Coordinates of C-alpha atoms in Angstrom, one line a residue:
Chain A
M1 CA -13.8 -5.0 18.3
K2 CA -10.6 -4.4 19.6
T3 CA -8.2 -7.2 19.0
F4 CA -7.8 -9.7 16.0
N5 CA -9.2 -12.5 18.3
D6 CA -12.5 -10.3 18.3
I7 CA -12.4 -10.5 14.3
L8 CA -11.9 -14.2 14.5
D9 CA -14.8 -14.7 17.1
T10 CA -17.1 -12.4 15.1
A11 CA -16.5 -14.1 11.8
K12 CA -17.0 -17.6 13.4
A13 CA -20.2 -16.4 15.0
K14 CA -21.4 -15.1 11.6
G15 CA -20.8 -18.8 10.2
P16 CA -18.4 -19.9 7.6
C17 CA -18.0 -17.9 4.7
R18 CA -17.7 -19.6 1.3
C19 CA -14.3 -19.0 0.2
V20 CA -13.6 -19.4 -3.4
V21 CA -9.7 -19.9 -4.1
A22 CA -8.4 -19.1 -7.5
Q23 CA -5.8 -21.6 -8.3
A24 CA -5.8 -23.5 -5.1
A25 CA -2.8 -26.0 -5.8
D26 CA -0.4 -24.5 -3.5
E27 CA 0.7 -25.6 0.2
S28 CA 0.6 -22.3 1.8
V29 CA -2.9 -21.4 0.5
L30 CA -4.2 -25.1 1.3
L31 CA -2.8 -24.7 4.9
A32 CA -4.4 -21.5 5.4
M33 CA -7.8 -22.5 4.2
E34 CA -7.5 -25.9 6.3
E35 CA -6.8 -23.3 9.5
A36 CA -9.9 -21.2 8.3
R37 CA -12.1 -24.2 7.9
R38 CA -11.1 -25.8 11.2
G39 CA -11.6 -22.5 13.1
G40 CA -15.4 -22.4 11.5
I41 CA -14.4 -19.2 9.6
A42 CA -14.3 -20.6 6.0
D43 CA -16.1 -23.1 3.9
P44 CA -13.8 -23.6 1.0
I45 CA -14.3 -24.0 -2.6
L46 CA -11.2 -24.7 -4.2
V47 CA -10.8 -23.8 -8.0
G48 CA -7.9 -25.8 -9.9
S49 CA -6.7 -28.9 -11.1
R50 CA -8.2 -31.7 -8.8
A51 CA -5.2 -33.9 -9.3
E52 CA -2.7 -31.1 -8.7
I53 CA -4.7 -30.1 -5.4
E54 CA -5.0 -33.9 -4.2
E55 CA -1.3 -34.5 -4.7
I56 CA -0.4 -31.5 -2.6
A57 CA -3.1 -32.2 0.1
G58 CA -1.6 -35.6 0.0
K59 CA 1.7 -34.3 0.9
L60 CA 0.1 -32.1 3.8
A61 CA -2.1 -35.0 4.8
L62 CA -4.9 -33.0 4.4
D63 CA -8.5 -34.4 4.5
L64 CA -10.2 -32.9 1.6
S65 CA -13.5 -34.7 2.0
E66 CA -15.1 -31.4 3.4
Y67 CA -13.8 -29.4 0.6
K68 CA -15.6 -28.6 -2.8
I69 CA -13.4 -28.6 -5.9
V70 CA -14.2 -26.9 -9.1
E71 CA -12.1 -27.5 -12.3
P72 CA -11.6 -25.0 -14.7
R73 CA -11.3 -25.8 -18.3
S74 CA -7.5 -25.0 -18.2
K75 CA -5.0 -23.4 -15.9
A76 CA -5.7 -20.1 -17.6
E77 CA -9.2 -20.3 -16.5
A78 CA -8.7 -20.6 -13.0
A79 CA -9.6 -16.9 -12.1
A80 CA -12.4 -16.3 -14.3
E81 CA -14.1 -19.8 -13.1
A82 CA -13.6 -18.6 -9.5
V83 CA -15.1 -15.4 -10.6
R84 CA -18.2 -17.4 -12.3
V85 CA -18.6 -19.5 -9.3
I86 CA -19.1 -16.1 -7.3
S87 CA -21.3 -14.5 -9.9
R88 CA -23.7 -17.7 -9.4
G89 CA -24.1 -16.9 -6.0
E90 CA -21.9 -19.8 -4.8
G91 CA -19.4 -17.8 -2.8
D92 CA -19.0 -15.0 -0.5
V93 CA -14.9 -14.1 -0.6
L94 CA -12.6 -14.5 -3.3
V95 CA -9.2 -15.6 -2.4
K96 CA -6.0 -15.4 -4.3
G97 CA -4.3 -18.8 -4.7
M98 CA -1.1 -19.6 -6.9
I99 CA -1.7 -16.8 -9.6
P100 CA -0.3 -13.4 -10.1
S101 CA -2.6 -10.8 -8.5
A102 CA -2.8 -9.0 -11.6
D103 CA -4.4 -12.1 -13.5
L104 CA -7.1 -12.3 -10.5
L105 CA -7.9 -8.8 -10.5
H106 CA -8.2 -8.7 -14.5
A107 CA -10.8 -11.4 -14.0
V108 CA -12.5 -9.5 -11.3
L109 CA -12.7 -6.4 -13.4
D110 CA -14.1 -8.2 -16.6
K111 CA -16.8 -5.9 -18.0
E112 CA -19.1 -8.7 -18.7
A113 CA -18.3 -11.6 -16.5
G114 CA -16.7 -9.8 -13.6
L115 CA -17.6 -8.6 -10.1
G116 CA -17.2 -4.9 -10.5
R117 CA -19.8 -2.4 -9.3
G118 CA -18.5 0.6 -10.6
R119 CA -16.3 1.6 -7.8
I120 CA -12.6 1.6 -7.6
L121 CA -11.1 -1.6 -6.1
S122 CA -8.7 -0.6 -3.1
H123 CA -6.6 -2.5 -0.6
V124 CA -7.4 -1.9 3.1
G125 CA -4.9 -2.9 5.7
V126 CA -6.2 -3.3 9.3
F127 CA -3.4 -3.0 11.9
L128 CA -2.9 -3.3 15.8
V129 CA 0.4 -1.3 16.5
P130 CA 2.0 -2.4 19.9
G131 CA 3.5 0.9 20.5
S132 CA 0.4 2.9 19.6
E133 CA -1.1 2.6 23.1
R134 CA 0.3 6.0 23.7
F135 CA -2.0 7.2 21.3
T136 CA -4.9 4.9 20.9
K137 CA -5.9 1.4 21.8
K138 CA -7.8 0.6 18.4
F139 CA -7.4 -0.7 15.0
I140 CA -5.8 1.5 12.6
L141 CA -6.8 0.9 8.8
L142 CA -4.3 2.3 6.2
T143 CA -5.3 2.6 2.4
D144 CA -4.2 2.1 -0.4
A145 CA -0.8 0.2 -0.2
A146 CA -1.4 -2.3 -2.9
L147 CA -3.6 -1.3 -5.9
A148 CA -4.2 2.4 -6.8
I149 CA -0.7 3.8 -8.0
S150 CA -1.4 7.5 -8.3
P151 CA -5.3 8.1 -7.4
T152 CA -7.0 11.1 -8.8
L153 CA -9.3 13.1 -6.3
P154 CA -12.4 11.1 -7.3
Q155 CA -10.6 7.9 -6.8
K156 CA -9.5 9.1 -3.5
A157 CA -12.9 9.6 -2.5
E158 CA -13.9 6.0 -3.4
I159 CA -11.0 4.7 -1.6
V160 CA -12.1 6.6 1.4
Q161 CA -15.5 5.3 1.1
N162 CA -14.2 1.8 0.7
A163 CA -12.3 2.1 3.9
F164 CA -15.3 3.4 5.6
D165 CA -17.4 0.2 4.5
V166 CA -14.5 -2.0 6.3
A167 CA -14.6 0.2 9.3
H168 CA -18.1 -0.2 9.7
R169 CA -17.6 -4.0 9.7
L170 CA -15.2 -3.8 12.6
G171 CA -17.8 -1.8 14.6
I172 CA -16.4 1.6 14.2
E173 CA -19.8 3.4 13.7
S174 CA -18.3 6.8 12.6
P175 CA -14.8 6.4 11.4
I176 CA -12.5 9.2 11.1
A177 CA -10.3 9.2 8.0
A178 CA -7.1 11.3 8.0
I179 CA -5.8 12.3 4.7
L180 CA -2.0 12.0 5.1
C181 CA 0.4 14.6 3.5
A182 CA 4.0 15.8 4.4
L183 CA 2.4 18.7 6.5
E184 CA -1.1 19.9 7.8
T185 CA -1.3 23.2 5.6
V186 CA -2.5 23.7 2.1
N187 CA 0.4 24.3 -0.1
P188 CA 0.0 24.6 -3.9
S189 CA 3.3 23.0 -4.5
M190 CA 2.1 19.9 -2.9
P191 CA -1.1 18.5 -4.8
A192 CA -1.6 16.0 -1.9
T193 CA -2.6 18.9 0.3
M194 CA -5.1 20.3 -2.1
D195 CA -6.6 16.8 -2.6
A196 CA -6.9 16.6 1.1
A197 CA -8.8 19.8 1.7
C198 CA -11.2 18.8 -0.9
L199 CA -11.8 15.5 0.3
A200 CA -12.4 16.8 3.9
K201 CA -14.9 19.2 2.3
M202 CA -16.3 16.5 0.3
A203 CA -17.3 14.7 3.4
E204 CA -18.7 17.7 4.9
R205 CA -20.9 18.4 1.7
G206 CA -22.2 14.8 1.9
Q207 CA -20.3 13.7 -1.1
I208 CA -18.6 11.2 0.9
T209 CA -20.7 9.3 3.5
G210 CA -20.6 7.0 6.4
G211 CA -17.7 8.8 8.4
Q212 CA -15.8 11.8 8.9
V213 CA -12.5 13.1 6.9
E214 CA -9.9 15.6 8.0
G215 CA -6.8 16.8 6.1
P216 CA -4.3 17.7 5.2
L217 CA -2.6 16.2 8.1
A218 CA 1.0 14.9 8.8
L219 CA 1.1 11.4 10.3
D220 CA 1.9 12.6 13.8
N221 CA -1.0 15.0 13.9
A222 CA -3.4 12.2 12.5
V223 CA -2.6 9.9 15.3
S224 CA -1.7 11.8 18.1
E225 CA -4.1 14.6 19.7
E226 CA -1.0 15.8 21.5
A227 CA 1.0 16.5 18.3
A228 CA -2.2 18.0 16.9
R229 CA -2.4 20.4 19.6
H230 CA 1.3 21.3 19.6
K231 CA 1.1 22.4 15.9
G232 CA -2.1 24.6 16.7
I233 CA -4.4 22.6 14.8
H234 CA -8.0 23.4 15.7
S235 CA -10.1 20.3 14.6
P236 CA -12.1 18.0 16.7
L237 CA -10.9 15.2 14.4
A238 CA -7.0 15.9 14.4
G239 CA -5.0 13.0 16.2
R240 CA -8.0 10.7 16.3
A241 CA -7.8 9.0 13.0
D242 CA -9.2 5.5 12.4
I243 CA -8.1 5.4 8.9
L244 CA -5.0 6.7 7.2
V245 CA -5.2 7.6 3.7
A246 CA -1.9 7.9 1.9
P247 CA -1.6 10.1 -1.0
D248 CA -0.1 7.4 -3.4
I249 CA 0.9 3.9 -3.4
E250 CA 4.6 4.5 -2.4
A251 CA 3.7 6.4 0.7
A252 CA 1.0 3.9 1.6
N253 CA 3.2 0.8 1.0
I254 CA 6.3 2.4 2.9
L255 CA 4.0 3.2 5.8
Y256 CA 2.6 -0.4 5.7
K257 CA 5.9 -2.1 5.8
S258 CA 7.1 0.4 8.4
L259 CA 4.3 -0.6 10.7
I260 CA 5.1 -4.4 10.3
F261 CA 8.9 -4.3 10.1
F262 CA 9.8 -1.6 12.4
A263 CA 6.7 -1.0 14.8
G264 CA 6.1 -4.7 15.1
A265 CA 2.3 -4.3 14.2
V266 CA -0.1 -7.2 13.5
E267 CA -2.1 -6.8 10.3
A268 CA -5.0 -8.1 8.1
G269 CA -5.6 -6.9 4.5
I270 CA -8.3 -7.1 2.0
V271 CA -9.6 -5.7 -1.3
V272 CA -12.7 -4.0 -1.4
G273 CA -14.8 -2.1 -4.1
A274 CA -16.0 -5.3 -5.8
K275 CA -19.3 -7.1 -5.2
V276 CA -17.4 -9.4 -2.8
P277 CA -14.2 -9.1 -0.8
I278 CA -10.9 -10.3 -2.2
V279 CA -8.0 -11.7 0.1
L280 CA -4.9 -11.3 -1.7
T281 CA -2.3 -12.6 0.9
S282 CA 1.0 -13.5 -0.2
R283 CA 3.6 -16.2 0.4
A284 CA 5.4 -13.9 2.5
D285 CA 2.6 -13.5 4.9
S286 CA 2.4 -15.3 8.1
A287 CA -0.3 -18.2 8.7
R288 CA -1.8 -16.0 11.3
N289 CA -1.8 -12.9 9.1
K290 CA -3.5 -15.1 6.6
L291 CA -6.1 -16.2 8.9
Y292 CA -6.9 -12.8 10.0
S293 CA -7.3 -11.5 6.4
I294 CA -9.9 -14.4 5.6
A295 CA -11.8 -13.5 8.8
L296 CA -11.8 -9.9 7.9
G297 CA -12.9 -11.1 4.5
S298 CA -15.8 -12.9 6.1
L299 CA -16.9 -9.9 8.1
V300 CA -16.7 -7.6 5.1
R301 CA -18.8 -9.9 2.8
Chain B
M1 CA 29.5 4.8 15.9
K2 CA 26.5 2.8 17.1
T3 CA 24.6 5.0 19.6
F4 CA 23.6 8.5 20.0
N5 CA 26.0 8.9 22.8
D6 CA 28.7 7.7 20.5
I7 CA 27.6 10.9 18.4
L8 CA 27.7 13.2 21.5
D9 CA 31.1 11.8 22.6
T10 CA 32.7 12.2 19.1
A11 CA 31.4 15.7 18.8
K12 CA 32.7 16.6 22.0
A13 CA 36.1 15.2 21.2
K14 CA 36.3 17.0 18.1
G15 CA 35.9 20.1 20.1
P16 CA 32.8 22.6 20.3
C17 CA 31.6 23.8 17.0
R18 CA 30.6 27.4 16.4
C19 CA 26.8 27.4 16.2
V20 CA 25.4 30.5 14.5
V21 CA 21.7 30.8 15.8
A22 CA 19.7 32.9 13.5
Q23 CA 17.1 34.7 15.6
A24 CA 17.9 33.3 19.0
A25 CA 15.5 35.1 21.1
D26 CA 13.5 32.1 22.0
E27 CA 13.5 29.9 25.1
S28 CA 13.5 26.4 23.6
V29 CA 16.5 27.4 21.3
L30 CA 18.6 29.0 24.1
L31 CA 18.0 26.0 26.3
A32 CA 19.3 23.6 23.5
M33 CA 22.3 25.9 23.0
E34 CA 23.0 26.0 26.7
E35 CA 22.7 22.2 26.9
A36 CA 25.3 21.8 24.0
R37 CA 27.6 24.6 25.2
R38 CA 27.8 22.8 28.7
G39 CA 28.2 19.4 27.1
G40 CA 31.2 20.9 25.3
I41 CA 29.5 20.4 21.8
A42 CA 28.7 24.0 20.9
D43 CA 30.3 27.4 21.1
P44 CA 27.1 29.4 20.4
I45 CA 27.2 32.6 18.5
L46 CA 23.6 34.1 19.0
V47 CA 22.4 36.3 16.3
G48 CA 19.2 38.6 17.2
S49 CA 18.2 41.8 19.4
R50 CA 20.6 41.6 22.5
A51 CA 17.8 43.1 24.6
E52 CA 15.4 40.4 23.7
I53 CA 18.0 37.7 24.0
E54 CA 18.9 39.0 27.7
E55 CA 15.5 39.3 28.6
I56 CA 14.7 35.6 27.8
A57 CA 17.9 34.5 29.2
G58 CA 17.1 36.3 32.6
K59 CA 14.0 34.5 32.7
L60 CA 15.7 31.1 32.2
A61 CA 18.5 32.3 34.6
L62 CA 20.9 31.7 31.9
D63 CA 24.4 33.2 32.2
L64 CA 25.2 34.7 28.8
S65 CA 28.8 35.7 29.3
E66 CA 30.3 32.7 27.5
Y67 CA 28.1 33.7 24.5
K68 CA 28.8 35.9 21.8
I69 CA 25.8 38.0 20.4
V70 CA 25.7 39.6 17.0
E71 CA 23.0 42.1 16.4
P72 CA 21.4 42.3 13.0
R73 CA 20.2 45.6 11.6
S74 CA 16.6 44.7 11.9
K75 CA 14.8 41.6 12.8
A76 CA 14.1 40.8 9.1
E77 CA 18.1 40.8 8.7
A78 CA 18.5 38.1 11.3
A79 CA 19.0 35.2 8.8
A80 CA 21.1 37.1 6.4
E81 CA 23.2 38.3 9.3
A82 CA 23.8 34.5 10.3
V83 CA 24.6 33.6 7.1
R84 CA 27.4 36.6 6.8
V85 CA 28.8 35.5 10.2
I86 CA 29.5 32.1 8.7
S87 CA 30.5 33.5 5.2
R88 CA 33.3 35.4 7.3
G89 CA 34.5 32.0 8.4
E90 CA 33.4 32.7 12.1
G91 CA 30.7 29.9 12.2
D92 CA 30.8 26.2 11.5
V93 CA 26.9 25.2 11.7
L94 CA 23.9 27.4 11.1
V95 CA 21.0 26.8 13.5
K96 CA 17.4 27.9 12.9
G97 CA 16.1 30.1 15.8
M98 CA 12.7 31.8 16.1
I99 CA 12.2 32.2 12.1
P100 CA 10.3 30.3 9.6
S101 CA 12.4 27.6 7.8
A102 CA 11.7 29.0 4.5
D103 CA 13.3 32.5 5.6
L104 CA 16.4 30.9 6.9
L105 CA 16.7 28.6 3.6
H106 CA 16.1 31.6 1.4
A107 CA 19.0 33.4 3.0
V108 CA 21.1 30.3 2.6
L109 CA 20.4 30.0 -0.9
D110 CA 20.9 33.7 -1.8
K111 CA 22.9 33.6 -5.0
E112 CA 25.4 36.4 -4.0
A113 CA 25.6 36.2 -0.2
G114 CA 24.4 32.7 0.3
L115 CA 26.2 29.5 1.4
G116 CA 25.1 27.4 -1.6
R117 CA 27.6 25.4 -3.4
G118 CA 25.5 24.2 -6.5
R119 CA 24.0 21.1 -4.9
I120 CA 20.6 20.7 -3.7
L121 CA 20.0 20.9 0.0
S122 CA 18.5 17.9 1.5
H123 CA 17.4 16.8 4.8
V124 CA 18.8 13.7 6.5
G125 CA 17.2 12.1 9.4
V126 CA 19.5 9.7 11.5
F127 CA 17.5 7.1 13.3
L128 CA 17.9 4.2 15.9
V129 CA 14.9 2.1 15.9
P130 CA 14.3 -0.1 19.1
G131 CA 12.6 -3.0 17.2
S132 CA 15.0 -3.0 14.5
E133 CA 17.6 -5.4 16.2
R134 CA 15.7 -8.0 14.2
F135 CA 17.2 -6.7 11.1
T136 CA 20.1 -4.5 12.2
K137 CA 21.7 -2.9 15.0
K138 CA 22.9 0.1 13.0
F139 CA 21.9 3.7 12.5
I140 CA 19.4 4.1 9.7
L141 CA 19.5 7.4 7.7
L142 CA 16.2 8.3 6.0
T143 CA 16.2 11.3 3.1
D144 CA 14.6 13.8 2.5
A145 CA 11.5 14.3 4.6
A146 CA 11.6 18.1 4.8
L147 CA 13.0 19.9 1.5
A148 CA 12.6 18.3 -2.0
I149 CA 9.0 17.9 -2.4
S150 CA 9.1 15.8 -5.7
P151 CA 12.7 15.4 -6.7
T152 CA 13.9 14.9 -10.3
L153 CA 16.5 12.2 -11.3
P154 CA 19.5 14.4 -11.0
Q155 CA 18.1 16.1 -7.8
K156 CA 17.5 12.5 -6.3
A157 CA 21.3 11.7 -7.2
E158 CA 22.3 14.7 -5.2
I159 CA 20.0 13.7 -2.5
V160 CA 22.0 10.3 -2.2
Q161 CA 25.3 11.9 -2.5
N162 CA 24.3 14.3 0.4
A163 CA 23.1 11.4 2.5
F164 CA 26.5 9.5 1.8
D165 CA 28.5 12.7 3.0
V166 CA 26.6 12.3 6.5
A167 CA 27.0 8.6 6.6
H168 CA 30.6 9.1 6.4
R169 CA 31.0 11.3 9.2
L170 CA 29.1 8.6 11.2
G171 CA 31.8 6.3 10.3
I172 CA 30.0 4.2 7.7
E173 CA 32.8 4.0 5.2
S174 CA 30.7 2.2 2.4
P175 CA 27.1 3.3 2.8
I176 CA 24.3 1.5 1.1
A177 CA 21.5 3.5 0.0
A178 CA 18.1 1.8 -0.6
I179 CA 15.8 3.8 -3.3
L180 CA 12.3 2.9 -1.7
C181 CA 9.3 2.1 -4.0
A182 CA 6.3 0.5 -3.6
L183 CA 7.8 -2.8 -5.1
E184 CA 11.0 -4.1 -6.2
T185 CA 10.6 -4.5 -9.9
V186 CA 10.7 -1.7 -12.6
N187 CA 7.3 -0.9 -13.5
P188 CA 6.7 1.8 -16.0
S189 CA 3.6 3.0 -14.5
M190 CA 5.3 3.8 -11.4
P191 CA 8.1 6.5 -12.2
A192 CA 9.8 6.2 -9.0
T193 CA 10.8 2.5 -9.8
M194 CA 12.5 3.9 -13.2
D195 CA 14.4 6.6 -11.1
A196 CA 15.5 3.7 -8.7
A197 CA 17.0 1.6 -11.4
C198 CA 18.8 4.7 -12.9
L199 CA 20.1 5.7 -9.5
A200 CA 21.5 2.3 -9.1
K201 CA 23.1 2.3 -12.3
M202 CA 24.6 5.8 -11.8
A203 CA 26.3 4.5 -8.5
E204 CA 27.8 1.7 -10.7
R205 CA 29.0 3.9 -13.4
G206 CA 30.6 6.5 -10.8
Q207 CA 28.0 9.1 -11.4
I208 CA 27.2 8.8 -7.5
T209 CA 30.1 8.1 -5.5
G210 CA 31.2 7.4 -1.9
G211 CA 28.7 4.3 -1.3
Q212 CA 26.4 1.7 -3.2
V213 CA 23.0 2.2 -4.3
E214 CA 20.3 -0.7 -4.8
G215 CA 16.8 -0.1 -6.0
P216 CA 14.1 -0.3 -6.8
L217 CA 13.2 -2.0 -3.4
A218 CA 10.2 -2.0 -1.1
L219 CA 11.0 -1.1 2.5
D220 CA 10.9 -4.7 3.8
N221 CA 13.4 -5.9 1.3
A222 CA 15.6 -2.7 1.9
V223 CA 16.1 -3.4 5.6
S224 CA 15.6 -7.3 5.9
E225 CA 17.7 -9.7 4.2
E226 CA 15.3 -12.3 5.0
A227 CA 12.6 -10.4 3.2
A228 CA 14.7 -9.9 0.2
R229 CA 15.7 -13.5 -0.1
H230 CA 11.9 -14.3 0.3
K231 CA 11.2 -12.3 -2.7
G232 CA 14.0 -14.0 -4.8
I233 CA 16.0 -10.6 -5.0
H234 CA 19.7 -11.6 -6.0
S235 CA 21.5 -8.6 -4.7
P236 CA 24.2 -8.4 -2.0
L237 CA 22.9 -5.1 -1.2
A238 CA 19.4 -6.0 -0.6
G239 CA 18.3 -6.0 2.9
R240 CA 21.3 -4.2 4.2
A241 CA 20.4 -0.4 3.6
D242 CA 22.2 2.1 5.7
I243 CA 20.4 5.0 4.0
L244 CA 16.6 4.9 2.9
V245 CA 15.8 7.2 0.1
A246 CA 12.2 8.0 -0.4
P247 CA 10.4 8.9 -3.9
D248 CA 9.1 12.0 -2.5
I249 CA 8.5 14.3 0.5
E250 CA 5.2 12.4 1.3
A251 CA 6.5 9.0 1.5
A252 CA 9.6 10.4 3.3
N253 CA 7.7 12.5 5.9
I254 CA 5.1 9.8 6.6
L255 CA 7.9 7.1 7.1
Y256 CA 9.7 9.5 9.3
K257 CA 6.9 10.2 11.6
S258 CA 5.9 6.4 11.7
L259 CA 9.5 5.8 12.9
I260 CA 9.2 8.1 15.6
F261 CA 5.5 7.7 16.5
F262 CA 4.9 4.0 16.0
A263 CA 8.2 2.3 16.2
G264 CA 9.6 4.7 19.1
A265 CA 12.5 5.5 17.2
V266 CA 15.3 8.3 18.4
E267 CA 16.2 10.7 15.8
A268 CA 18.7 13.4 14.9
G269 CA 18.2 15.6 11.9
I270 CA 20.2 17.7 9.7
V271 CA 20.2 19.8 6.4
V272 CA 23.2 19.1 4.1
G273 CA 24.5 20.3 0.6
A274 CA 25.2 24.0 1.7
K275 CA 28.7 25.0 2.7
V276 CA 28.0 24.2 6.3
P277 CA 25.3 21.9 7.9
I278 CA 22.1 23.3 9.2
V279 CA 20.2 22.4 12.1
L280 CA 16.4 23.2 11.6
T281 CA 15.2 21.8 14.8
S282 CA 11.4 22.6 15.8
R283 CA 9.7 23.5 19.0
A284 CA 8.1 20.0 18.8
D285 CA 11.4 18.4 19.0
S286 CA 12.4 17.0 22.3
A287 CA 15.6 18.6 24.1
R288 CA 17.4 15.3 23.5
N289 CA 16.5 15.2 20.0
K290 CA 17.6 19.0 19.5
L291 CA 21.0 18.1 21.4
Y292 CA 21.7 15.0 19.0
S293 CA 21.0 17.2 16.2
I294 CA 23.5 20.0 17.1
A295 CA 26.0 17.2 17.8
L296 CA 25.4 15.7 14.4
G297 CA 25.9 19.0 12.9
S298 CA 29.3 19.2 14.6
L299 CA 30.3 16.1 13.1
V300 CA 29.0 16.9 9.5
R301 CA 30.8 20.4 9.7

């Protein structure tokens, strides 16, 4: 897969995924689900008050006859109800509706009724950067710009593993993860560089599987073979990253927004690590971006 | 000033600055100084072995008759000798030649013979981002991508102050600094957001002067008023940043390289906080980038 249209086509060919929307009484979420449904990507299950959902659908002139609606006992129960639908085997992808992300993730991580499988949940962004043809013509994945604030070494290993899982579903058979730091040497006064060295070795020793890991790398020598050569980095992986692993949420989030706002990148995002993928689109996301994220969820399910 | 040509013109109008090059026996440094000299921006003073400098100049067919050469007692003395030239009042800008940055900064920060003035040294990058016309048509400054690894709150305040000083020399009378975080709310589990709130208040209270400070802000609502409105941020400063202050060296360096490698930005960089500005260009920098950095040094002197 080379483009977002490839992702849409692959999701469509796979058949509509059962998207369970937690608290669906929201215009922008309903519009996104309708577009995904019409595109053959989603078979939506709307969790929320039927009266409220129908009122909004009425305003949007949406026909809900193809939609399944599940009413929770109360508004506060919407996230837990959506999780139950999935636990019963009736849903493939969880979609955040009109509730705070924290509430949805709380229900997902509930020890008894939740969807956890003992691995950290992490966010993976999938980007196409217009200017990046100079370096590469492929998807670039970035993690974790949304969930893990300051991950420990074992958490970073799981974050890499989660990203490998997404990369495989995009057809990247042996993805290369670059562990980003401020520079490419191990520096005891920069703990991120020591974590990076450990993660690279963990992949060599089979403690992380499904791809290759290189680090510490600065961003330039992660994505540009020329920059890596210039720095005298002798590694067959340097400059060839499929996945950029940031040291913490600040670096990841700032890079994420830099790619979108300064580099004009197109993006889809997803949370992985639970039993099903989770789509956490926000109101600020474009309709196109939401559709891509739902399609990505379908591929990763 | 709106473009890098404006910076070159202003530096030229100001008259050549006396650039003291620590360890000048290096092709790329000599070429950069020659271009700056011909452009009327620099009046170079080369510190290093005369024999070595002349040998390289010969290969490059450079006429050194307009250059002053100062020989240190030994190679290891080059940085200290360059600092002494400036301490004697014979130089305006310190330029790194063929020595490690750490060695140069060590000489600059020497308690007795150095050029410190009790303020943190910090790196300020000045960017023009091609795609950023959507948001702004101005220089964007970014700090600190090179020196302070994990600055404390008081250090961050000095870093902001240093950046304000640079902004003023670029004609930005009341610069706005955005303290970047992963989000725009104060979150006790993200210390960077608490530092950001403190820095904003410190500027309100006159503990930081010469500009305005807003934070915490995510990158999108730092540079885009539309994004700030979308997030419901009620601040006359949000979306209008002249200066981006990253929480640590990783976030700053990754953003720095993202702007250059993904967004195609043009950049000049300088270290401020000492008695004179310091130009730390590296071999990987383009000739144009080096010239802009020297001109920036001339403006900031």
